[in-house]
PDB file of C-alpha atoms in Angstrom:
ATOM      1  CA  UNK A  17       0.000   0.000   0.000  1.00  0.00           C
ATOM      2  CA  UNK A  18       1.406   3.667  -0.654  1.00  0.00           C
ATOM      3  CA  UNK A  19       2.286   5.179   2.383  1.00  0.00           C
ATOM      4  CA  UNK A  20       2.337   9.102   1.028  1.00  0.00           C
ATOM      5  CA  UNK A  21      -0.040  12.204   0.554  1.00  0.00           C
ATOM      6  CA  UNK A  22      -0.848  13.533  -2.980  1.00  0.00           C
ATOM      7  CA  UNK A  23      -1.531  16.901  -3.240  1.00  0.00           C
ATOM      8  CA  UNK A  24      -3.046  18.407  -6.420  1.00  0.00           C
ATOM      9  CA  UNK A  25      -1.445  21.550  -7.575  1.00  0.00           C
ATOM     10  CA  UNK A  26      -3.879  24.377  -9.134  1.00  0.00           C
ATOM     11  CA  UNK A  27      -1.605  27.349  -8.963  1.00  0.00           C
ATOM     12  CA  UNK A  28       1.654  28.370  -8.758  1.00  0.00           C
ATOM     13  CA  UNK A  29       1.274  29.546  -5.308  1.00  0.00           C
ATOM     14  CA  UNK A  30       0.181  26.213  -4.615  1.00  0.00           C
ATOM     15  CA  UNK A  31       3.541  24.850  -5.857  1.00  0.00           C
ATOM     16  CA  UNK A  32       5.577  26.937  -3.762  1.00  0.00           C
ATOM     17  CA  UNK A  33       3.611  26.567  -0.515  1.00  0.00           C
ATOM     18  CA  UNK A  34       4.007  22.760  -0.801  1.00  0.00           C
ATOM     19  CA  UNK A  35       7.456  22.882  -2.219  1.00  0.00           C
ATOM     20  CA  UNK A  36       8.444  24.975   0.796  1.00  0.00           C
ATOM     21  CA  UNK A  37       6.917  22.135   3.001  1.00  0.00           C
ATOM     22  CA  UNK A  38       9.205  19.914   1.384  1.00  0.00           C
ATOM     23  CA  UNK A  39       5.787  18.098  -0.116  1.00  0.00           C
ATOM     24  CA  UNK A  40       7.661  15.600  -2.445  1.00  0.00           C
ATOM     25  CA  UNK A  41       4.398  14.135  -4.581  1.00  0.00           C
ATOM     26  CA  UNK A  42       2.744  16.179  -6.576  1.00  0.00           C
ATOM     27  CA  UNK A  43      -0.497  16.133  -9.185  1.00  0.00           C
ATOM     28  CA  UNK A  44      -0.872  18.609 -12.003  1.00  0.00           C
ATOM     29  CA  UNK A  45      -3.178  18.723 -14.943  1.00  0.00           C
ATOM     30  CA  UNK A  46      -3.057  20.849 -17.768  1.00  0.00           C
ATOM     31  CA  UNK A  47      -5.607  22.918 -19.864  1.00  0.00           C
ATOM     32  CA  UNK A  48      -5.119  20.329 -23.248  1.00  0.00           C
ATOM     33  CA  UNK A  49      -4.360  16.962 -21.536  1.00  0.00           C
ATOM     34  CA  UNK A  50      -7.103  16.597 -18.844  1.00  0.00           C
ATOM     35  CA  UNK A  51     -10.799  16.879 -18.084  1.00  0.00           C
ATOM     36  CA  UNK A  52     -10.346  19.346 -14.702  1.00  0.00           C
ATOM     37  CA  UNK A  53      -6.551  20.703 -15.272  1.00  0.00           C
ATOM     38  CA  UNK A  54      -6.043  24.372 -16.158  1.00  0.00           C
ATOM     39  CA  UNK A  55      -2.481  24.693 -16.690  1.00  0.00           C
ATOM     40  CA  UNK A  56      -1.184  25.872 -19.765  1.00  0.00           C
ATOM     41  CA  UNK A  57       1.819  24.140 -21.891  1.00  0.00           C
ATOM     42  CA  UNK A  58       4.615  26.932 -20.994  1.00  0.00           C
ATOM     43  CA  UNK A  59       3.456  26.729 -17.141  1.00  0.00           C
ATOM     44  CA  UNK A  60       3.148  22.370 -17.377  1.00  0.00           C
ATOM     45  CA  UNK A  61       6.862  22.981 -18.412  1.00  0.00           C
ATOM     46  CA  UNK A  62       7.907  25.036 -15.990  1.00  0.00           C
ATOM     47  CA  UNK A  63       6.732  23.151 -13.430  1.00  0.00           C
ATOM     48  CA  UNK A  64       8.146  19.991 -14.522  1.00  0.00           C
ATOM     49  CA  UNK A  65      11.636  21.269 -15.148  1.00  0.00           C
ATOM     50  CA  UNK A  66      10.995  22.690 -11.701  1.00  0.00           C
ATOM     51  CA  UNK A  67       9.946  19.480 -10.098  1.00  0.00           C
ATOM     52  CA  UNK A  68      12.811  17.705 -11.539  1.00  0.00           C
ATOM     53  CA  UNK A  69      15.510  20.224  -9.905  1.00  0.00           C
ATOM     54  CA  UNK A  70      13.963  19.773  -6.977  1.00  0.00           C
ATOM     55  CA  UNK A  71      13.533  16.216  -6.881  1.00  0.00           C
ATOM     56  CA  UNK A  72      10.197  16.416  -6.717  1.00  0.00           C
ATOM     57  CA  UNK A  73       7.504  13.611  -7.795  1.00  0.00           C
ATOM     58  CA  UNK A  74       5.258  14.659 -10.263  1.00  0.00           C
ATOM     59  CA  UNK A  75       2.059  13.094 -11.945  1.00  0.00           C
ATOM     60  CA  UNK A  76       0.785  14.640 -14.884  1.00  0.00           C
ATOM     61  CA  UNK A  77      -2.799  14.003 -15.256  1.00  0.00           C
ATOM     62  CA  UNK A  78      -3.766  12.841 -19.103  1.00  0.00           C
ATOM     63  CA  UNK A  79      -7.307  11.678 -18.191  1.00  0.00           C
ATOM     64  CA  UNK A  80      -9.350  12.446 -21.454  1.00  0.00           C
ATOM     65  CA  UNK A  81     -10.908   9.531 -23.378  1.00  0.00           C
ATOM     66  CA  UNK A  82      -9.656  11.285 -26.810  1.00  0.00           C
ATOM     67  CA  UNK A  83     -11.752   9.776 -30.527  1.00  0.00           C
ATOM     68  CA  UNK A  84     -10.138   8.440 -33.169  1.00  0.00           C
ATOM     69  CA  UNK A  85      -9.913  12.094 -34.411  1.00  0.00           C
ATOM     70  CA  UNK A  86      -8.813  13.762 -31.191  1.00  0.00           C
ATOM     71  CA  UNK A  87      -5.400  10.756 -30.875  1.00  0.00           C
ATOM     72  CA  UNK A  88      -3.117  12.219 -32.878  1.00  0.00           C
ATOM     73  CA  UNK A  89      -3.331  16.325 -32.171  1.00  0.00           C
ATOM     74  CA  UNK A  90      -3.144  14.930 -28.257  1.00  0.00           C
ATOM     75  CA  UNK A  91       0.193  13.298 -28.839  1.00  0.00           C
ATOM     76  CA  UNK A  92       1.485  16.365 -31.241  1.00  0.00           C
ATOM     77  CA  UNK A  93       0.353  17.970 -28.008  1.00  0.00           C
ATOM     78  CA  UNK A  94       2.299  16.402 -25.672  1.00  0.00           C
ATOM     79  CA  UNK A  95       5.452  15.704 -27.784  1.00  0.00           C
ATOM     80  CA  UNK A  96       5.819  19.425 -28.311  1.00  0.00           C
ATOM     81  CA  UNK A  97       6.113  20.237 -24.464  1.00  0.00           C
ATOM     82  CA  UNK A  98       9.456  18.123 -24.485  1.00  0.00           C
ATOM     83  CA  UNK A  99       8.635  16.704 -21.332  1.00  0.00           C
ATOM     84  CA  UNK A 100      10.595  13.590 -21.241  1.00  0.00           C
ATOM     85  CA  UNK A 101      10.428  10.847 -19.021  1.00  0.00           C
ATOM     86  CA  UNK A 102      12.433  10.077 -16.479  1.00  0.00           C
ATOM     87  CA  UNK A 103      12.073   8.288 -12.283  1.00  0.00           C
ATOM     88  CA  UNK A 104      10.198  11.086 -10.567  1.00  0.00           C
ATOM     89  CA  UNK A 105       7.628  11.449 -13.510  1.00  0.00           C
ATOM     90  CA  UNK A 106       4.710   9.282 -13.868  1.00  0.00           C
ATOM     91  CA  UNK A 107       1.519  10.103 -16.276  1.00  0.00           C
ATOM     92  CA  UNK A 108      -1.699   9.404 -14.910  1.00  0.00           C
ATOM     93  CA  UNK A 109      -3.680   7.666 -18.036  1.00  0.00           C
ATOM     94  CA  UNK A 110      -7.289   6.591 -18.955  1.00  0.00           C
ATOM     95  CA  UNK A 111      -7.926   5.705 -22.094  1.00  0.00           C
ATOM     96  CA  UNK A 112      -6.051   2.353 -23.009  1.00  0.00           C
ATOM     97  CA  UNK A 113      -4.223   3.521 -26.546  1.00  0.00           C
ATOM     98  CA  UNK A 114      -2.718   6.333 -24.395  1.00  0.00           C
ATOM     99  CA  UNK A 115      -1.812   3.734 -22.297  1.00  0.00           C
ATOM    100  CA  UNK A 116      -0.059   2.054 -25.073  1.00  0.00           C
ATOM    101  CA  UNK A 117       1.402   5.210 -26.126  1.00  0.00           C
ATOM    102  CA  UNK A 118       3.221   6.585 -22.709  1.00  0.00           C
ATOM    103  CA  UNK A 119       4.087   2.440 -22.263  1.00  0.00           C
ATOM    104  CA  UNK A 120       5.875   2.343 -25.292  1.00  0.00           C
ATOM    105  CA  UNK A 121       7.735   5.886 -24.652  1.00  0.00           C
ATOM    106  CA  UNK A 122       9.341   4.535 -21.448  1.00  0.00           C
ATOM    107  CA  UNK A 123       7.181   6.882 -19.111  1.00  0.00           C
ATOM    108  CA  UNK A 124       6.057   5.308 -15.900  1.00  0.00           C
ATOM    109  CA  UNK A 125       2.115   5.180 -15.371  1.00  0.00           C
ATOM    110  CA  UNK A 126      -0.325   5.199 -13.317  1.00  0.00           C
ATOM    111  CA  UNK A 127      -3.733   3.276 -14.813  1.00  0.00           C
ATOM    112  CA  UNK A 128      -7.071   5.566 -13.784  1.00  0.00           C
ATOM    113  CA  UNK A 129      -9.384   2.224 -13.757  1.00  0.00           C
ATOM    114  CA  UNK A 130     -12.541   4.278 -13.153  1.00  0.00           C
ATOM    115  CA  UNK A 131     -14.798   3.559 -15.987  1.00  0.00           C
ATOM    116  CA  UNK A 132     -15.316   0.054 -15.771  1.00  0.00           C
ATOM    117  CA  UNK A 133     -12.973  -2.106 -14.260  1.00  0.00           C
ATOM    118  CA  UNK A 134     -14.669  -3.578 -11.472  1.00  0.00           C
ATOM    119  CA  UNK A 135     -13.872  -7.141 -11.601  1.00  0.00           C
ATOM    120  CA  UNK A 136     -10.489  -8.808 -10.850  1.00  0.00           C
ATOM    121  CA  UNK A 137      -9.646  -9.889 -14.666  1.00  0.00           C
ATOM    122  CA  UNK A 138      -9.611  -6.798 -16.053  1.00  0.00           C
ATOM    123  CA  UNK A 139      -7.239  -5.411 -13.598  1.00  0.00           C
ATOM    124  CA  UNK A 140      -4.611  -8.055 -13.971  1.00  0.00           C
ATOM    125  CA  UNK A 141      -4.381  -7.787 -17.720  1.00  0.00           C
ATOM    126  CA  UNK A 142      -3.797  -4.389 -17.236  1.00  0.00           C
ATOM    127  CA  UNK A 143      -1.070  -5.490 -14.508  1.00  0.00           C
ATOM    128  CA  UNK A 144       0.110  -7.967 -16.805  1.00  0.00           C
ATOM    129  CA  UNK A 145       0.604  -5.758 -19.719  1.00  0.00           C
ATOM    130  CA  UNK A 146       2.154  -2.947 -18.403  1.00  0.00           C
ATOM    131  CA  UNK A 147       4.373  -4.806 -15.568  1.00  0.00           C
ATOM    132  CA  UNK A 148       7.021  -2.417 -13.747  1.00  0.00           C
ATOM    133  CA  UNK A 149       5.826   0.828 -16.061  1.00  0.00           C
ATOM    134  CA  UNK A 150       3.054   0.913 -13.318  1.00  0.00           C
ATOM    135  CA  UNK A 151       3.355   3.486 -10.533  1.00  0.00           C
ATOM    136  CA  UNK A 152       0.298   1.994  -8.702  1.00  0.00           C
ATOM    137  CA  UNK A 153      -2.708   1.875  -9.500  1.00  0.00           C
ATOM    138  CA  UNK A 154      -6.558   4.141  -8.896  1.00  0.00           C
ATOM    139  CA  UNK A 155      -9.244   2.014  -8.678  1.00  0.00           C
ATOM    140  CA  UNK A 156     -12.957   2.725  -9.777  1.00  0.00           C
ATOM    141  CA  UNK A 157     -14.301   4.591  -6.738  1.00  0.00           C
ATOM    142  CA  UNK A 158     -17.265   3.083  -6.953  1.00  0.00           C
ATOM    143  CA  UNK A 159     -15.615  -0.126  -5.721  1.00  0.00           C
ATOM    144  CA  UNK A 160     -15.904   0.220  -2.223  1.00  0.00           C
ATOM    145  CA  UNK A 161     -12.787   0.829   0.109  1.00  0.00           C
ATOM    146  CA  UNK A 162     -12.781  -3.286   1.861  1.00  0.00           C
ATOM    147  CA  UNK A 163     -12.556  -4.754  -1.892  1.00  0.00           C
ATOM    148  CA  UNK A 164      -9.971  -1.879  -3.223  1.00  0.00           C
ATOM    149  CA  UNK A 165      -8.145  -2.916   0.016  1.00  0.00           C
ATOM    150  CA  UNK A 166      -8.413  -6.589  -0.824  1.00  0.00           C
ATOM    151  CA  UNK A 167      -7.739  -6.134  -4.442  1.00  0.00           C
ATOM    152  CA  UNK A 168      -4.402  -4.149  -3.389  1.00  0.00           C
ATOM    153  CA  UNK A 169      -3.035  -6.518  -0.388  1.00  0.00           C
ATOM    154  CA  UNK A 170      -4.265  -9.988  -1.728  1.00  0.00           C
ATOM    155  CA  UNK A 171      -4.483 -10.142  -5.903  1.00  0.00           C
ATOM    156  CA  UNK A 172      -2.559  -7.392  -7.433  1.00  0.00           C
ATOM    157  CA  UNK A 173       0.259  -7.185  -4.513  1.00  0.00           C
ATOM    158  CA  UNK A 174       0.715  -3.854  -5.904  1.00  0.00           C
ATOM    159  CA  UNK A 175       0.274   0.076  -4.438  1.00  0.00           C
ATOM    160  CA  UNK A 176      -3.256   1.929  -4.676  1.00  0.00           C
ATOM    161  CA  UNK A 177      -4.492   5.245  -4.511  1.00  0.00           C
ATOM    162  CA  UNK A 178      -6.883   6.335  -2.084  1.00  0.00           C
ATOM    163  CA  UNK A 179      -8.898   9.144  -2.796  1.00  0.00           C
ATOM    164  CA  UNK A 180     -10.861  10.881   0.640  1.00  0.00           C
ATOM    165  CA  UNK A 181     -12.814  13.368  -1.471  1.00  0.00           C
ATOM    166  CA  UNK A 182     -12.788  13.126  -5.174  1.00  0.00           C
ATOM    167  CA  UNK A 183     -15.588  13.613  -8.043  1.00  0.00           C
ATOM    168  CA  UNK A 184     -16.839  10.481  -9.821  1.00  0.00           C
ATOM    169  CA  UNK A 185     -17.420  10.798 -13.637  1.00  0.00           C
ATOM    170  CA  UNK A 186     -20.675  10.126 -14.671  1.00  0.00           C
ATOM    171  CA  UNK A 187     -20.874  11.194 -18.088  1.00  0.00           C
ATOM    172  CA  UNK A 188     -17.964  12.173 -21.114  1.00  0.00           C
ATOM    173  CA  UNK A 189     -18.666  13.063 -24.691  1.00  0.00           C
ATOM    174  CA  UNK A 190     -16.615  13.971 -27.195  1.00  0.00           C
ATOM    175  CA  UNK A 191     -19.248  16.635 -28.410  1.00  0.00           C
ATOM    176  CA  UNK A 192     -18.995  20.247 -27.423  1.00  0.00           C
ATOM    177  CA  UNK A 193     -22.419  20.526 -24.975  1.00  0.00           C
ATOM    178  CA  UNK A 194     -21.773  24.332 -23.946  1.00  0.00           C
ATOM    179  CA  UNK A 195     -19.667  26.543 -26.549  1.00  0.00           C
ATOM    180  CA  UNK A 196     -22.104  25.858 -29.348  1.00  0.00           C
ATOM    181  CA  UNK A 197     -25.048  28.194 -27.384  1.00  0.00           C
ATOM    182  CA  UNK A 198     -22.186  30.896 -26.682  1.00  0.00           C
ATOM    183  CA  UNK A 199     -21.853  33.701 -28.628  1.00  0.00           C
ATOM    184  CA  UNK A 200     -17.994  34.316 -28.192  1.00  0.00           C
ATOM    185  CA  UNK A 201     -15.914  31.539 -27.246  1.00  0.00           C
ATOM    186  CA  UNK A 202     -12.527  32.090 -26.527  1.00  0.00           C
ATOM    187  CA  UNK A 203     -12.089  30.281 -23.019  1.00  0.00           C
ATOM    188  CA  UNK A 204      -9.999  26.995 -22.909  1.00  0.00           C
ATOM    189  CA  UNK A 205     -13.013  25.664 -20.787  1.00  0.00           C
ATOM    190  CA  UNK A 206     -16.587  26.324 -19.877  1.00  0.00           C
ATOM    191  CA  UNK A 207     -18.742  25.412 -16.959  1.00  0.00           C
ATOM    192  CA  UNK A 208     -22.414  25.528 -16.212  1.00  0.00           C
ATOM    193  CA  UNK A 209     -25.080  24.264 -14.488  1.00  0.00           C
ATOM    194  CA  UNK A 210     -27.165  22.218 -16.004  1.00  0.00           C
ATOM    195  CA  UNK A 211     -30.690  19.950 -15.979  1.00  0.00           C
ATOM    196  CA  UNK A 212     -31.886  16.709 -17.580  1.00  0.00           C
ATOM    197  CA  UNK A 213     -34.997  16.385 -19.952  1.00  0.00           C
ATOM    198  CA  UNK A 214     -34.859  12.735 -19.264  1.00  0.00           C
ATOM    199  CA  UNK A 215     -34.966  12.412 -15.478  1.00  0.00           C
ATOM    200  CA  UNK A 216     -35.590  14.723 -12.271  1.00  0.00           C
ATOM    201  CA  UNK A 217     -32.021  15.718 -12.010  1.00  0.00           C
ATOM    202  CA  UNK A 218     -31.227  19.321 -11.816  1.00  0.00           C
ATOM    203  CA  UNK A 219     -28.423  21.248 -10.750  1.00  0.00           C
ATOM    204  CA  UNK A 220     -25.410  19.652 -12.164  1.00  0.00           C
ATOM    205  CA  UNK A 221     -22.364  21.187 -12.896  1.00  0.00           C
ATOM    206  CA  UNK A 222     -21.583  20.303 -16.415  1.00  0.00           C
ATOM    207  CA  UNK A 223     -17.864  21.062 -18.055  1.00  0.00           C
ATOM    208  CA  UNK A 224     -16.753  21.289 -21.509  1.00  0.00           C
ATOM    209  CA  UNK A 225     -13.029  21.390 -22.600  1.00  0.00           C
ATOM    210  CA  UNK A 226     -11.673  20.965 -26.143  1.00  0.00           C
ATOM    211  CA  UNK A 227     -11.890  17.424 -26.097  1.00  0.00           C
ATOM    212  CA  UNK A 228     -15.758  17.157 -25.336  1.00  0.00           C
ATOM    213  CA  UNK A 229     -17.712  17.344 -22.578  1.00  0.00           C
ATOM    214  CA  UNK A 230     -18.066  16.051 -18.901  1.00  0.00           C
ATOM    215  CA  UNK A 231     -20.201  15.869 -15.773  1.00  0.00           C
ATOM    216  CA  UNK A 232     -19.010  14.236 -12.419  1.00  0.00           C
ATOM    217  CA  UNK A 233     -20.201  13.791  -8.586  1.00  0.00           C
ATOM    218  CA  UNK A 234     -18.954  15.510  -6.325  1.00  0.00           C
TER     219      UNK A 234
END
């Protein structure tokens, strides 16, 4: 089992609180490689040539579900940043053919088994296929904490994450569900509330990025 905190870094005062703490494990997610992160790609490089002075452990969170379409620009993406792997990085990673991709580019990863995943099986191909590249692993948390615990000590034999207070995702799409209605749209994301014509539910914050669009619990 991990025996460490991980904070998630939204600012750059953030950063230096923590780093002054002598935090040493840190999450970031940027504006073009996540659902929630709001970095951009000269401050995701700043902080990871940062990080690495500092000996700092950083996990970049690449958490989209990208189409067909949406593969390639997302690894133009990343390969222009010039971030390049090496022991204190680790990519946090969703979708299985980016997956594949950080796997076969030597960066160590950390499988985000939240959509689907549930059973046993599943989780030891992805074990099996990706051997010592994994970090640890985040299990669905919808699995609750006595099987993640069971899963961790007594099949996998292999770290977990453990998140106290984290959204769920409930719904992704790659189609844009906000921008379209907007007049001017110019921000890298856009949040609203939102209600469904299909059921009672009301209230919901729903988010749109370039890659599509997303509600999650909180």
């Amino acid at each position: 089992m991990l025996n460490s905190t991980l904070f998630s870094i939204k600012n750059f005062a953030d950063y230096d609180v923590l780093k002054s703490q002598k935090i040493v494990s840190l999450v970031i997610g940027g504006e073009d490689f996540s659902r929630l992160g709001e970095w951009s790609a000269s401050q995701l490089q700043e902080i990871y040539l940062d990080a690495k002075k500092n000996n700092i452990s950083l996990e970049i969170e690449c958490d989209i579900l990208p189409t067909q379409q949406q593969f390639l620009p997302f690894v133009k993406r990343w390969e222009s940043l010039h971030i390049l792997p090496h022991d204190n990085l680790s990519i946090r990673v969703q979708d299985l053919g980016l997956l594949d991709y950080f796997y076969n580019n030597n960066y160590r990863i950390i499988p985000l088994l939240e959509s689907g995943y549930h059973n046993i099986v599943a989780i030891k191909k992805i074990q099996e296929h990706y051997g010592n590249k994994i970090q640890h692993f985040v299990l669905s948390k919808e699995l609750v904490f006595r099987k993640q615990y069971h899963y961790a000590a007594n099949v996998l034999c292999s770290p977990i994450e453990l998140s106290l207070l984290a959204p769920i995702l409930l719904f992704y799409s790659p189609r844009k569900l906000i921008s379209p209605i907007l007049t001017h749209s110019q921000s890298p994301y856009y949040q609203t509330f939102a209600a469904s014509q299909e059921s009672v539910h009301k209230g919901f914050v729903v988010r749109e990025n370039s890659w599509g669009g997303y509600r999650d619990w909180e």
